[in-house]
């Protein structure tokens, strides 16, 4: 019905040109998706990042999971492992871990800017003469804030 009206009113050539103009208008700007700017959010999506499931152990299974957890280990242990997970992936935070002996201010080992798969497994290797008996602790920091401190003891 519309086609017959256009043909009678304008003729074939004018109707074809009119249809072409309408089609070009719709294609170029009428029905396309509106252009939107890609906006990078100002807020970091991992602001609520938490440390979860943190364990200190001296034995791991083949999948790097703690076999026995606790906080007292023999000085003959080859290594002490810290195994933990985070509540979410990190994108704009820095993860740092510090190992301390007794109440000394200086860490005995520093692990900076960690970017690992979860769960994260970190190792404090025993010195050549074995661990010195005493009180130890390991601190986990996200950016500059301490999120978790785990104490443990090396016994004789």
Tab-separated table of C-alpha atoms in Angstrom:
chain	number	residue	atom	x	y	z
A	1	UNK	CA	0.000	0.000	0.000
A	2	UNK	CA	2.785	2.443	0.917
A	3	UNK	CA	4.810	1.237	-2.065
A	4	UNK	CA	1.888	1.869	-4.442
A	5	UNK	CA	1.380	5.345	-2.992
A	6	UNK	CA	5.079	6.222	-3.435
A	7	UNK	CA	5.172	4.888	-7.004
A	8	UNK	CA	2.037	6.811	-8.014
A	9	UNK	CA	3.130	10.020	-6.303
A	10	UNK	CA	6.867	10.152	-7.134
A	11	UNK	CA	7.576	7.548	-9.811
A	12	UNK	CA	10.089	4.717	-9.686
A	13	UNK	CA	13.308	6.729	-9.747
A	14	UNK	CA	12.284	9.224	-7.087
A	15	UNK	CA	10.865	6.440	-4.876
A	16	UNK	CA	14.156	4.519	-5.108
A	17	UNK	CA	16.147	7.658	-4.193
A	18	UNK	CA	13.808	8.373	-1.280
A	19	UNK	CA	14.171	4.796	0.007
A	20	UNK	CA	17.957	4.999	-0.332
A	21	UNK	CA	18.077	8.271	1.619
A	22	UNK	CA	15.931	6.826	4.415
A	23	UNK	CA	18.070	3.687	4.570
A	24	UNK	CA	21.310	5.699	4.733
A	25	UNK	CA	19.904	7.956	7.456
A	26	UNK	CA	18.840	4.986	9.595
A	27	UNK	CA	22.147	3.202	9.049
A	28	UNK	CA	24.387	6.154	9.793
A	29	UNK	CA	22.756	7.723	12.799
A	30	UNK	CA	19.269	6.498	13.477
A	31	UNK	CA	19.296	2.994	14.947
A	32	UNK	CA	22.944	2.535	15.860
A	33	UNK	CA	24.122	2.303	19.458
A	34	UNK	CA	24.905	5.679	20.947
A	35	UNK	CA	28.592	6.412	21.391
A	36	UNK	CA	29.664	6.284	24.999
A	37	UNK	CA	32.996	7.185	26.510
A	38	UNK	CA	34.915	4.513	28.365
A	39	UNK	CA	35.281	5.807	31.897
A	40	UNK	CA	37.886	4.419	34.271
A	41	UNK	CA	36.413	4.471	37.770
A	42	UNK	CA	38.113	6.664	40.349
A	43	UNK	CA	37.522	4.158	43.130
A	44	UNK	CA	39.621	1.042	43.445
A	45	UNK	CA	37.404	-2.050	43.284
A	46	UNK	CA	39.478	-3.903	45.884
A	47	UNK	CA	39.051	-1.404	48.732
A	48	UNK	CA	37.496	-4.109	50.906
A	49	UNK	CA	40.320	-6.601	50.317
A	50	UNK	CA	40.734	-8.927	53.315
A	51	UNK	CA	43.148	-11.699	54.296
A	52	UNK	CA	41.333	-15.005	54.724
A	53	UNK	CA	42.321	-18.547	55.716
A	54	UNK	CA	45.829	-17.718	56.957
A	55	UNK	CA	47.863	-20.585	58.442
A	56	UNK	CA	51.445	-21.071	59.555
A	57	UNK	CA	52.797	-24.608	59.182
A	58	UNK	CA	55.977	-26.617	58.730
A	59	UNK	CA	54.399	-29.311	56.500
A	60	UNK	CA	52.505	-28.990	53.222
A	61	UNK	CA	50.680	-31.504	51.058
A	62	UNK	CA	51.496	-31.783	47.316
A	63	UNK	CA	48.914	-29.044	46.578
A	64	UNK	CA	50.625	-26.539	48.932
A	65	UNK	CA	47.920	-26.869	51.589
A	66	UNK	CA	48.886	-27.047	55.268
A	67	UNK	CA	48.848	-30.587	56.677
A	68	UNK	CA	49.284	-29.604	60.318
A	69	UNK	CA	48.621	-26.069	61.445
A	70	UNK	CA	49.644	-24.615	64.728
A	71	UNK	CA	52.001	-22.136	66.228
A	72	UNK	CA	54.748	-24.286	67.810
A	73	UNK	CA	57.411	-25.801	65.563
A	74	UNK	CA	60.717	-27.611	66.255
A	75	UNK	CA	64.026	-25.868	65.571
A	76	UNK	CA	64.839	-28.797	63.253
A	77	UNK	CA	62.103	-27.735	60.778
A	78	UNK	CA	63.477	-27.138	57.282
A	79	UNK	CA	61.073	-24.249	56.640
A	80	UNK	CA	58.032	-22.447	57.994
A	81	UNK	CA	55.249	-21.775	55.484
A	82	UNK	CA	52.633	-19.058	55.489
A	83	UNK	CA	49.611	-20.059	53.414
A	84	UNK	CA	46.787	-17.579	52.963
A	85	UNK	CA	44.130	-16.318	50.607
A	86	UNK	CA	42.676	-12.926	49.888
A	87	UNK	CA	38.982	-12.142	49.664
A	88	UNK	CA	39.359	-10.931	46.062
A	89	UNK	CA	41.893	-10.405	43.291
A	90	UNK	CA	44.189	-7.440	43.701
A	91	UNK	CA	44.282	-4.782	41.021
A	92	UNK	CA	45.550	-1.618	42.652
A	93	UNK	CA	46.833	-2.725	46.046
A	94	UNK	CA	50.290	-3.853	47.128
A	95	UNK	CA	50.742	-6.971	49.248
A	96	UNK	CA	53.789	-7.189	51.543
A	97	UNK	CA	54.843	-9.737	54.158
A	98	UNK	CA	57.404	-9.316	56.955
A	99	UNK	CA	58.836	-12.123	59.109
A	100	UNK	CA	60.074	-11.133	62.607
A	101	UNK	CA	61.970	-12.934	65.385
A	102	UNK	CA	61.337	-12.141	69.045
A	103	UNK	CA	60.357	-8.502	69.426
A	104	UNK	CA	62.953	-7.117	67.054
A	105	UNK	CA	61.905	-4.124	64.987
A	106	UNK	CA	63.834	-5.207	61.889
A	107	UNK	CA	62.350	-8.103	59.928
A	108	UNK	CA	64.426	-11.217	59.277
A	109	UNK	CA	62.827	-11.557	55.841
A	110	UNK	CA	60.854	-9.140	53.626
A	111	UNK	CA	58.623	-10.171	50.727
A	112	UNK	CA	57.459	-7.129	48.760
A	113	UNK	CA	54.952	-6.497	45.971
A	114	UNK	CA	53.561	-9.994	45.862
A	115	UNK	CA	51.402	-10.897	42.889
A	116	UNK	CA	50.666	-14.593	43.091
A	117	UNK	CA	47.880	-17.034	42.437
A	118	UNK	CA	45.624	-17.912	45.329
A	119	UNK	CA	46.202	-19.358	47.798
A	120	UNK	CA	49.528	-17.647	48.364
A	121	UNK	CA	52.349	-19.754	49.843
A	122	UNK	CA	55.409	-18.026	51.285
A	123	UNK	CA	58.433	-19.724	52.803
A	124	UNK	CA	60.808	-18.821	55.603
A	125	UNK	CA	63.783	-21.139	55.026
A	126	UNK	CA	65.751	-22.348	58.028
A	127	UNK	CA	69.264	-20.930	58.368
A	128	UNK	CA	72.158	-23.377	57.939
A	129	UNK	CA	72.306	-24.117	61.682
A	130	UNK	CA	68.517	-24.442	62.007
A	131	UNK	CA	66.016	-22.034	63.449
A	132	UNK	CA	66.947	-20.188	66.621
A	133	UNK	CA	64.409	-21.027	69.318
A	134	UNK	CA	62.198	-18.132	70.277
A	135	UNK	CA	59.037	-16.262	69.506
A	136	UNK	CA	58.379	-15.253	65.900
A	137	UNK	CA	55.562	-13.581	64.036
A	138	UNK	CA	54.680	-12.867	60.439
A	139	UNK	CA	52.759	-9.745	59.399
A	140	UNK	CA	50.710	-9.341	56.240
A	141	UNK	CA	50.298	-5.800	54.906
A	142	UNK	CA	47.980	-4.506	52.208
A	143	UNK	CA	49.469	-1.231	51.072
A	144	UNK	CA	50.878	0.252	54.301
A	145	UNK	CA	48.298	-1.183	56.683
A	146	UNK	CA	48.857	-4.310	58.707
A	147	UNK	CA	45.961	-6.698	58.023
A	148	UNK	CA	47.071	-9.749	59.983
A	149	UNK	CA	49.806	-10.795	62.411
A	150	UNK	CA	50.362	-14.490	63.087
A	151	UNK	CA	52.595	-15.428	66.051
A	152	UNK	CA	54.464	-18.737	66.217
A	153	UNK	CA	57.142	-20.302	68.399
A	154	UNK	CA	60.253	-22.249	67.485
A	155	UNK	CA	61.005	-24.669	70.312
A	156	UNK	CA	64.181	-26.642	70.967
